[in-house]
GROMACS .gro file of C-alpha atoms in nm:
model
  387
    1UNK     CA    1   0.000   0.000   0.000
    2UNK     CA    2   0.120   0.353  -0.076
    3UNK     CA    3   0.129   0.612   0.143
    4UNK     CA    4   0.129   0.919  -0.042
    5UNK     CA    5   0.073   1.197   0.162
    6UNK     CA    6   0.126   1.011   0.476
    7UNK     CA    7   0.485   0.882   0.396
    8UNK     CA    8   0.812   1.122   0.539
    9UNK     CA    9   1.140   1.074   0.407
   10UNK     CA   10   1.275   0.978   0.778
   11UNK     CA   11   1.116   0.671   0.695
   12UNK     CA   12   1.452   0.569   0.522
   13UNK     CA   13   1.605   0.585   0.879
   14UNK     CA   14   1.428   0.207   0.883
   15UNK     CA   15   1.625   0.091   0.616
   16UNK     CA   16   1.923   0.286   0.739
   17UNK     CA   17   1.896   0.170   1.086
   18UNK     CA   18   1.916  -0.195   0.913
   19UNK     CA   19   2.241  -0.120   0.735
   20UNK     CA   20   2.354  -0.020   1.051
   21UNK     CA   21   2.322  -0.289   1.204
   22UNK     CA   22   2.483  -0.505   0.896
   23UNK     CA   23   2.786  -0.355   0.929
   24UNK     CA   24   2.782  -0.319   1.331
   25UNK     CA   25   2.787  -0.746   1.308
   26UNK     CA   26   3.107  -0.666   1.076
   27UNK     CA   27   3.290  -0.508   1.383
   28UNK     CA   28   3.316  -0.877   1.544
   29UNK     CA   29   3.514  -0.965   1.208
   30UNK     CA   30   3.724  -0.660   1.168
   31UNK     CA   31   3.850  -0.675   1.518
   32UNK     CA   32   3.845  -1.034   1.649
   33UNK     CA   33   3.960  -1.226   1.313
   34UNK     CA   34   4.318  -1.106   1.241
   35UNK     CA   35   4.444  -0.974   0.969
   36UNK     CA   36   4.773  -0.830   0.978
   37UNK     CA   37   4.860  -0.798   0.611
   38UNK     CA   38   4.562  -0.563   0.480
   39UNK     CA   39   4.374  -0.333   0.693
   40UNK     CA   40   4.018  -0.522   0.714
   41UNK     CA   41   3.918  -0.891   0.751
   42UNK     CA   42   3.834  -1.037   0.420
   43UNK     CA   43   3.686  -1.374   0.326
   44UNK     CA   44   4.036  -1.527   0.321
   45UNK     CA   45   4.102  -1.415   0.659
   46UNK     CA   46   3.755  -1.534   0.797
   47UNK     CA   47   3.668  -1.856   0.603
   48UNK     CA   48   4.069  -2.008   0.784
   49UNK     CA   49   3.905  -1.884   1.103
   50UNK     CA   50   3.534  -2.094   1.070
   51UNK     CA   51   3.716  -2.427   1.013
   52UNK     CA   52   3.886  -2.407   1.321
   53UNK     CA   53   3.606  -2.474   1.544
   54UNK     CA   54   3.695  -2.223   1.818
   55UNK     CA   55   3.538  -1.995   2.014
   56UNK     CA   56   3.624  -1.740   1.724
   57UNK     CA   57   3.465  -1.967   1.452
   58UNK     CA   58   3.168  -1.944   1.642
   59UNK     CA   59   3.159  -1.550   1.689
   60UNK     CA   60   3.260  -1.547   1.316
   61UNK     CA   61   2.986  -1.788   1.168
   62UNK     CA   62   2.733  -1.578   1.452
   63UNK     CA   63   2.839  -1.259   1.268
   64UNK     CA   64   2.830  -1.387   0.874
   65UNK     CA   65   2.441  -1.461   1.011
   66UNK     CA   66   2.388  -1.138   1.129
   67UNK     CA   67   2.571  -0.950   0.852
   68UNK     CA   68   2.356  -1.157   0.548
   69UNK     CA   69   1.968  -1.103   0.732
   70UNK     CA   70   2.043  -0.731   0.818
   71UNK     CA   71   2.212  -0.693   0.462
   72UNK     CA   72   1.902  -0.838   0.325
   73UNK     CA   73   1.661  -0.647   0.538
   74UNK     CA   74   1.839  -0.270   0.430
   75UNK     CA   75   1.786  -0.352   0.048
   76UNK     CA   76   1.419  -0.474   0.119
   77UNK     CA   77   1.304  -0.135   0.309
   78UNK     CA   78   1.509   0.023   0.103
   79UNK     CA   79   1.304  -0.049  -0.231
   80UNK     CA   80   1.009  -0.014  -0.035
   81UNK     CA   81   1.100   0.364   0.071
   82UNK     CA   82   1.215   0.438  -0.313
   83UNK     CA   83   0.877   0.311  -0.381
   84UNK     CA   84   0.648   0.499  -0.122
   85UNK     CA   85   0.940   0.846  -0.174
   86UNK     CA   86   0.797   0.799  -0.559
   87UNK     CA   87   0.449   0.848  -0.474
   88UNK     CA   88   0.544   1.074  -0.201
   89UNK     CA   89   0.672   1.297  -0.452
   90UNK     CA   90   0.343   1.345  -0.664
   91UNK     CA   91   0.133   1.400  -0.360
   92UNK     CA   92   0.069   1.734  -0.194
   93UNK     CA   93   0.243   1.638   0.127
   94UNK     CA   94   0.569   1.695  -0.097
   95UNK     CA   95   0.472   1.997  -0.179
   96UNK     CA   96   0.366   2.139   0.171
   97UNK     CA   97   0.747   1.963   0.304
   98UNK     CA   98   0.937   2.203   0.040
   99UNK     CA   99   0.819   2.496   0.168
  100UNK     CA  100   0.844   2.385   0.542
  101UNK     CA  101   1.152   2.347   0.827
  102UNK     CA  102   1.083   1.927   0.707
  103UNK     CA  103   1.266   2.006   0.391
  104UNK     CA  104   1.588   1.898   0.581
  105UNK     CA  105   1.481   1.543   0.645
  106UNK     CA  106   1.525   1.510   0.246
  107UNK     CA  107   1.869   1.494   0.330
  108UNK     CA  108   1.797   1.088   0.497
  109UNK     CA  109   1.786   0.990   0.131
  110UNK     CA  110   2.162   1.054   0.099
  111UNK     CA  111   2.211   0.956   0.429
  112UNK     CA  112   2.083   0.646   0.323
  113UNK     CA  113   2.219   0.567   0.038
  114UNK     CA  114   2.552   0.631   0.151
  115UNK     CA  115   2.454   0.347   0.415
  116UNK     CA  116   2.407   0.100   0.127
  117UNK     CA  117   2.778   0.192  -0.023
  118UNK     CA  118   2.933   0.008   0.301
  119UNK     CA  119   2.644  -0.220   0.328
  120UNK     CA  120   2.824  -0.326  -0.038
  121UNK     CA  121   3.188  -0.274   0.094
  122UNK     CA  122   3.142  -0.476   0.356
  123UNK     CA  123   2.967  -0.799   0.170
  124UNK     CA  124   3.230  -0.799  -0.092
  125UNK     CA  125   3.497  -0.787   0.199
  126UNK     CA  126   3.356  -1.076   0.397
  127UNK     CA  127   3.184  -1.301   0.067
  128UNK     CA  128   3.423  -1.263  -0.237
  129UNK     CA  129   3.700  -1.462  -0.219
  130UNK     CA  130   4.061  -1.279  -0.295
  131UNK     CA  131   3.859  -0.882  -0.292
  132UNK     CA  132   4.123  -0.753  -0.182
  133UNK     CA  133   4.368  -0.805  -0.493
  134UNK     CA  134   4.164  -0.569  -0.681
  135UNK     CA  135   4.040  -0.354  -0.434
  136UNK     CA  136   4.288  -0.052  -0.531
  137UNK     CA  137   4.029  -0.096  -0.864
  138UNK     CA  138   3.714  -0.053  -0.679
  139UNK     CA  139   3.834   0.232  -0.476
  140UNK     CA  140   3.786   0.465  -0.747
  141UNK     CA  141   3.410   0.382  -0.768
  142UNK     CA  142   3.367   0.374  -0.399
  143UNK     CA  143   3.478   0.800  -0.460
  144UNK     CA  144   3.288   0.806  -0.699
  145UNK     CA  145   2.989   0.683  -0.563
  146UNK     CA  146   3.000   0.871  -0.259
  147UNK     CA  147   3.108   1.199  -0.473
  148UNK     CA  148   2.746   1.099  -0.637
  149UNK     CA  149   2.590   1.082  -0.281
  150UNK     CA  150   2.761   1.385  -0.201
  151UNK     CA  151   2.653   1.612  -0.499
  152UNK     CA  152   2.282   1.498  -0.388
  153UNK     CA  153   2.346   1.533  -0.042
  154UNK     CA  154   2.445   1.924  -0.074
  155UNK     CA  155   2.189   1.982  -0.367
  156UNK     CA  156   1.878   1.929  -0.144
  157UNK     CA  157   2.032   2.088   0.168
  158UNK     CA  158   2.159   2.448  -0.069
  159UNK     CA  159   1.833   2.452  -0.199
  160UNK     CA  160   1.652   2.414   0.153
  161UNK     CA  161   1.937   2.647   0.335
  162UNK     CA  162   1.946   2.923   0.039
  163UNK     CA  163   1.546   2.927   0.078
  164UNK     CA  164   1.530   2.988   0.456
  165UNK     CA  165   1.826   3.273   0.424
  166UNK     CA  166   1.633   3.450   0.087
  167UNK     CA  167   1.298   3.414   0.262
  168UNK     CA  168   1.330   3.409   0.648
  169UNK     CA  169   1.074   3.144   0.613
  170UNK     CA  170   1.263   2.883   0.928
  171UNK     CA  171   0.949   2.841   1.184
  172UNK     CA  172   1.152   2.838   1.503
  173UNK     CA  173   0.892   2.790   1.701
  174UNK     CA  174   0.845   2.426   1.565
  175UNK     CA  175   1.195   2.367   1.623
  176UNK     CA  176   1.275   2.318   1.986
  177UNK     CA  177   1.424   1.979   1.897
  178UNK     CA  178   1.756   1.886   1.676
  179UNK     CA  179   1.570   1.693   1.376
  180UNK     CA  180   1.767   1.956   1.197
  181UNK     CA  181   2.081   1.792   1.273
  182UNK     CA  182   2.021   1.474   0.988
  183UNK     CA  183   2.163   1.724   0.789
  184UNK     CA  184   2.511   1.664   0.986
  185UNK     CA  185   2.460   1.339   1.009
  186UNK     CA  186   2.401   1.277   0.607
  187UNK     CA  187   2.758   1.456   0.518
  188UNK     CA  188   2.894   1.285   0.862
  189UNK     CA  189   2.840   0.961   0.685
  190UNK     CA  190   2.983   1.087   0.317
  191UNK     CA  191   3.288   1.222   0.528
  192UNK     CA  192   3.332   0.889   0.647
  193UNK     CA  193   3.293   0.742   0.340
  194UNK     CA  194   3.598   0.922   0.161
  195UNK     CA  195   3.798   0.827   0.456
  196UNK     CA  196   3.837   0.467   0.375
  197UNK     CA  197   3.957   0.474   0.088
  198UNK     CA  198   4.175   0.776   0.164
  199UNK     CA  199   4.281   0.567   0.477
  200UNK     CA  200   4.343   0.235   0.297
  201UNK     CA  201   4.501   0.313  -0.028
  202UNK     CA  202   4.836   0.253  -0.162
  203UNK     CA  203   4.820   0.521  -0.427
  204UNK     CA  204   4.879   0.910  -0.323
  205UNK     CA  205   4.613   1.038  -0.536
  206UNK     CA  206   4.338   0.808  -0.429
  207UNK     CA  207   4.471   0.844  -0.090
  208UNK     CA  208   4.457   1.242  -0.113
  209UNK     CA  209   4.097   1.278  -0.288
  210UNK     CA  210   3.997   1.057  -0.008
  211UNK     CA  211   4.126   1.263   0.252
  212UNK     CA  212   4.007   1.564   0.099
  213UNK     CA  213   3.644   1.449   0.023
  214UNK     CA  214   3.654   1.334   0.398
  215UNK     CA  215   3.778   1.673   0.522
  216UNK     CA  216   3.520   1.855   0.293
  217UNK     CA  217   3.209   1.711   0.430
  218UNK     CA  218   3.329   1.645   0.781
  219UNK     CA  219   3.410   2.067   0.756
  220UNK     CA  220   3.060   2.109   0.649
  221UNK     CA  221   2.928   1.872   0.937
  222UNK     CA  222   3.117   2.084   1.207
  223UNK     CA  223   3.018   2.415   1.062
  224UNK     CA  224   2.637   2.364   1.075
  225UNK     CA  225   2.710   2.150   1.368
  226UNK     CA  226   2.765   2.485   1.561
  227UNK     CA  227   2.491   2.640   1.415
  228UNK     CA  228   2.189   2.395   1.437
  229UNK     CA  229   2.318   2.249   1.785
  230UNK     CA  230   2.272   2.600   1.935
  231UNK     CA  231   1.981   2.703   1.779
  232UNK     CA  232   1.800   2.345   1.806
  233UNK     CA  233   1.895   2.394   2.244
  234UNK     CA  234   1.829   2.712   2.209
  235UNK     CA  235   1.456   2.657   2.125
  236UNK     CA  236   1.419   2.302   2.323
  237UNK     CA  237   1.529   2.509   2.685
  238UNK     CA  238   1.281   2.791   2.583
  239UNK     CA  239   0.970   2.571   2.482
  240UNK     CA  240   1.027   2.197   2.581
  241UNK     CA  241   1.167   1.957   2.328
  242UNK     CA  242   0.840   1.837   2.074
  243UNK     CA  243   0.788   1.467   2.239
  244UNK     CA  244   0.728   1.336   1.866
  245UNK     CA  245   1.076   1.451   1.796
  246UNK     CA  246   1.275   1.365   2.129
  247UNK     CA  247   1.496   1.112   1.973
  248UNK     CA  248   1.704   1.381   1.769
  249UNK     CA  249   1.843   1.411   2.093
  250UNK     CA  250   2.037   1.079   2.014
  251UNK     CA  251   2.146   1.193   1.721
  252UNK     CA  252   2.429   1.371   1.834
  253UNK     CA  253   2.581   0.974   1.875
  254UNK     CA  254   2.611   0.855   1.527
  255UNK     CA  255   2.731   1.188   1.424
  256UNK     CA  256   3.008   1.186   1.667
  257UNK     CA  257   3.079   0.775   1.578
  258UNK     CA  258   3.140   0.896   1.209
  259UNK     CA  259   3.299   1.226   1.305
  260UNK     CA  260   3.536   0.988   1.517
  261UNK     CA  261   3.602   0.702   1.247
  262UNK     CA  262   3.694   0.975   1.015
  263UNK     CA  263   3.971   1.119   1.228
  264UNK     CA  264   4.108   0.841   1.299
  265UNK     CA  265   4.092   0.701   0.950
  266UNK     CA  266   4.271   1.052   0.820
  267UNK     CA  267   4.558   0.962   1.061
  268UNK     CA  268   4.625   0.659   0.917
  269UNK     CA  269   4.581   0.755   0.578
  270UNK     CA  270   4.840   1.046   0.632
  271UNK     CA  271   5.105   0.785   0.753
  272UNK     CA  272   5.002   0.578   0.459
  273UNK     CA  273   5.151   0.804   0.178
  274UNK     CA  274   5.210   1.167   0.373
  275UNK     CA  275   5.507   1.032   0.567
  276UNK     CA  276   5.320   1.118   0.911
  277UNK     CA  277   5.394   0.895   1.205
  278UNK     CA  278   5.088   0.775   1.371
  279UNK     CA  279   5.080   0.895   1.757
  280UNK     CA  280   4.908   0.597   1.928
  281UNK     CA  281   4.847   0.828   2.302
  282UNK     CA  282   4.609   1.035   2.029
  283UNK     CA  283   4.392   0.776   1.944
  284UNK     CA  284   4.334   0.703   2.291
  285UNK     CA  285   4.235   1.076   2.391
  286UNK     CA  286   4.052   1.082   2.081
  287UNK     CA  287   3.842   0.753   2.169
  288UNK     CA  288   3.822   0.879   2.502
  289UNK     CA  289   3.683   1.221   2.410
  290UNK     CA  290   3.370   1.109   2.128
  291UNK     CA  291   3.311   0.795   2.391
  292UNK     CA  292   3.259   1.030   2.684
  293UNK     CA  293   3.043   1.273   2.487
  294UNK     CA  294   2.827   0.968   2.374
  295UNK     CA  295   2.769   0.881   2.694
  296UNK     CA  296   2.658   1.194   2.827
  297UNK     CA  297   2.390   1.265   2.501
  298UNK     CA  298   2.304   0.907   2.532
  299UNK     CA  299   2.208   0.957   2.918
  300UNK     CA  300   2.051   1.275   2.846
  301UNK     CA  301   1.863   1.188   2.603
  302UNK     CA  302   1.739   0.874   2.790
  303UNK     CA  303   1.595   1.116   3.086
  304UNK     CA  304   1.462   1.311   2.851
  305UNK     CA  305   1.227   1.051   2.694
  306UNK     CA  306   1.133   0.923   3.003
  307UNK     CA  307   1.039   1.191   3.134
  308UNK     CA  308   0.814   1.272   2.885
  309UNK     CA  309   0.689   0.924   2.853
  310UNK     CA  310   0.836   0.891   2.468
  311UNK     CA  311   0.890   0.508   2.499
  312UNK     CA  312   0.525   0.440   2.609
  313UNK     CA  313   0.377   0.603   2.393
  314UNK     CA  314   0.533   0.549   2.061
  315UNK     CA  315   0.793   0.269   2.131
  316UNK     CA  316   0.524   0.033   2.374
  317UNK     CA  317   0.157   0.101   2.232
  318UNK     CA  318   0.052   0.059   1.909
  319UNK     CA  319  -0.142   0.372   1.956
  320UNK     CA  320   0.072   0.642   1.816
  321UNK     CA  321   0.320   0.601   1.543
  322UNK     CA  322   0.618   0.807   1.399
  323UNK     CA  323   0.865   0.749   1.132
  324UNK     CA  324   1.137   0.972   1.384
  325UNK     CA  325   1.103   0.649   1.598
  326UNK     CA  326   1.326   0.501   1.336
  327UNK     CA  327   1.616   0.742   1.500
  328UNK     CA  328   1.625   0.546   1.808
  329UNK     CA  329   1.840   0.242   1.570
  330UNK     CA  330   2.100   0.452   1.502
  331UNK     CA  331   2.234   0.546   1.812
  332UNK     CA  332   2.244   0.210   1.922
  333UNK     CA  333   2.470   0.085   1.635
  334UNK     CA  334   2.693   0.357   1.661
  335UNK     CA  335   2.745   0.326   2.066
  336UNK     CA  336   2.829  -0.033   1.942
  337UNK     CA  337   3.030   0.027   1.644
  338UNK     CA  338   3.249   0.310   1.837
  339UNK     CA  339   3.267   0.130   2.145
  340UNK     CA  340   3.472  -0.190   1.948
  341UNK     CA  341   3.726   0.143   1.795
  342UNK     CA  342   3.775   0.254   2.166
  343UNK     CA  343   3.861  -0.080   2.262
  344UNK     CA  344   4.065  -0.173   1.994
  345UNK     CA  345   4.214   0.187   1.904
  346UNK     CA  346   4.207   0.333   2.202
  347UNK     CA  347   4.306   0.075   2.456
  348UNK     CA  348   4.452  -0.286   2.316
  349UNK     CA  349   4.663  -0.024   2.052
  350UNK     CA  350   4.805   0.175   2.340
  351UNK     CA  351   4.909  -0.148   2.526
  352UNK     CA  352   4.622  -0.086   2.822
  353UNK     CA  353   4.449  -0.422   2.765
  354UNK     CA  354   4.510  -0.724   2.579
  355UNK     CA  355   4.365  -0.853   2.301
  356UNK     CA  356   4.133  -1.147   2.372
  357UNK     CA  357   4.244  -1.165   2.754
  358UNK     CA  358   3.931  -1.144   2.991
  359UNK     CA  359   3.949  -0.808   3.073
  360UNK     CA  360   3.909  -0.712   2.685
  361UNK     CA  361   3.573  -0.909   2.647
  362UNK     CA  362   3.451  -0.764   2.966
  363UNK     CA  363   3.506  -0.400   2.813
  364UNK     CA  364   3.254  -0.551   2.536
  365UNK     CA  365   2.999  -0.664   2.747
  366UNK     CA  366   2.816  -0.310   2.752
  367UNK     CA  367   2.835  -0.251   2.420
  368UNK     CA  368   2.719  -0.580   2.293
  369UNK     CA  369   2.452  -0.518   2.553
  370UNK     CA  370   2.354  -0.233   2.385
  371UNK     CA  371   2.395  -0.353   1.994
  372UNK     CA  372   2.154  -0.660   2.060
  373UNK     CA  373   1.865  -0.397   2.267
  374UNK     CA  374   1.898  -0.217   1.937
  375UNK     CA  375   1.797  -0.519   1.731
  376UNK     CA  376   1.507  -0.606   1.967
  377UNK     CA  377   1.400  -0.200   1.934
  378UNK     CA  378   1.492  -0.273   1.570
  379UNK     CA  379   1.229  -0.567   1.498
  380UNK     CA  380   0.960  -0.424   1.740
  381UNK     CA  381   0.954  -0.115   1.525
  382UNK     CA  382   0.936  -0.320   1.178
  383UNK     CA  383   0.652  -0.498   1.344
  384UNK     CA  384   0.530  -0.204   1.470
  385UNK     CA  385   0.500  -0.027   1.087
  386UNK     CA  386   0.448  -0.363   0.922
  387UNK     CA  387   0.741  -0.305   0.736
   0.00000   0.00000   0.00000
């Protein structure tokens, strides 16, 4: 059934929230199964690993599970949304969102799509045998695509941004949440994007248009960070924060998981080609810095909503639902996803802890705790919206 009208671009945030969690199942790989001679674990490194019939074959062949249903899930929701946007777009609810402070939510299309890029990435890495022979070929598509993404991405949010500025038309008043922030979080995740390749090749000029196309976007994250994270508290400590919106409030953790990766990926890809010596004691403040702030939105934000009574009502009861509920996925996988690069990056590369001792899986425990609440919030919502 289409929804016309009814349908809102954040419901792509369901099919993102499912490539989330796709490659969240790929951290157990990248960081458990080793790899010393390329910088990810690839099917040659992982398929050794399953015949061995260790505790590590186990997590492995748990993950490949994981990695294939969520994989299949994104690309299922994700043709659905292209389906319902279609529709969406001949309606008159399209027309009353581009002239309206929802114009910005377009912006979860890119977002999206940019999820599906490393949805890809990581299923050739992990199901074609030998990938990484030719993956200095692919990298030049992987730029491309996400230069594609990109061009999109700041298309939709120059036209929405040049329109408020020329007409003063931003409705503050509806504002006193951060919805406005998906903008950060769309050219968060193209910034990221660039960085692997600029982080993993072996050639200087696909190394340095990585680099670059990761600095431009992440620049363009921080700027309007500034601006829409002021103005969204701004209007939230005047008013109250809008209950339907409350989530936003979580937002602030993917965007500082991909702000994080992308730093960290720059470093190494400067050291690759740019003759910079990694400094190990920087990875650990820098862990220790986007960790701490996710933990203090993530508590926040939690009050917040329960305060207000968010979860019963549109989380609990089938009584009220919103697409923004969609937001709540995201925060999960990237408290997950950054949590395995503080442990690994931050800690075991630093010397702190060591790898596989008990003390390392104990650091895990609360974020695996976390990643598998997300996939029971994750498959409550889909029943939810009958997705």
């Amino acid at each position: 059934m289409l929804l016309k009208e009814n349908f809102s671009p954040m419901y792509f945030l369901s099919a993102l929230g499912a490539g989330g969690l796709s490659v969240s199942f790929f951290m157990y790989l990248m960081f458990l199964v080793p790899h010393a001679d390329v910088p990810m674990a690839t099917y040659n490194h992982i398929m050794p690993v399953l015949s061995e019939g260790s505790f590590l074959s186990f997590i492995s062949a748990f993950s490949l599970v994981f990695i294939i249903a969520f994989a299949y899930l994104h690309f299922k929701l994700l043709i659905w949304n292209i389906k319902q946007y279609k529709a969406f777009k001949e309606s008159s609810g399209y027309t009353k969102l581009k002239s309206s402070n929802a114009e910005v939510t377009l912006l979860a299309l890119p977002l999206t799509f940019a999820m599906t890029i490393n949805v890809c990435f990581v299923l050739g890495a992990v199901f074609v045998p030998n990938l990484w022979s030719v993956v200095e070929y692919l990298f030049p598509f992987a730029l491309l695509g996400f230069g594609v993404v990109g061009y999109f991405a700041l298309k939709i949010f120059l036209e929405y941004f040049s329109r408020l500025i020329s007409g003063g038309e931003f409705d503050c008043d509806s504002n006193n949440n951060l919805s406005q922030m998906i903008s950060i979080f769309a050219f968060s995740m193209i910034g990221v994007g660039f960085a692997a390749p600029g982080a993993m090749s072996h050639h200087i000029a696909i190394n340095a248009i990585g680099i670059f196309g990761a600095i431009l976007f992440t620049s363009v994250a921080f700027l309007l960070l500034v601006l829409k994270f002021v103005i969204g508290f701004r209007n939230m400590i005047k008013d109250g924060i809008g209950k339907e919106a409350s989530p936003s409030l979580w937002i602030m953790i993917p965007i500082l998981t991909l702000i994080g990766i992308t730093l960290i990926r720059i470093q190494f890809g400067l050291e690759h080609n740019f003759e910079k010596v990694a400094d190990k004691s920087s990875l650990f403040t820098l862990t220790s810095i986007v960790l701490s702030l996710q933990i203090i939105f993530g508590a926040l934000g939690f009050m917040v909503m329960k305060r207000i009574g968010y979860f019963e009502e549109f989380i609990h009861t089938n009584d009220k639902k919103s697409p923004v509920s969609f937001a709540l996925i995201c925060p999960g996988v990237a408290f997950f996803v950054f949590g395995m690069f503080f442990i690994n990056m931050g800690l075991v590369f630093n010397g702190i802890v060591d790898k596989y001792s008990v003390v390392y899986y104990i650091f895990m425990i609360p974020f695996i705790w976390v990643q598998f609440k997300t996939v029971a919030y994750f498959f409550k919502l889909k029943s939810k919206f009958a997705l």
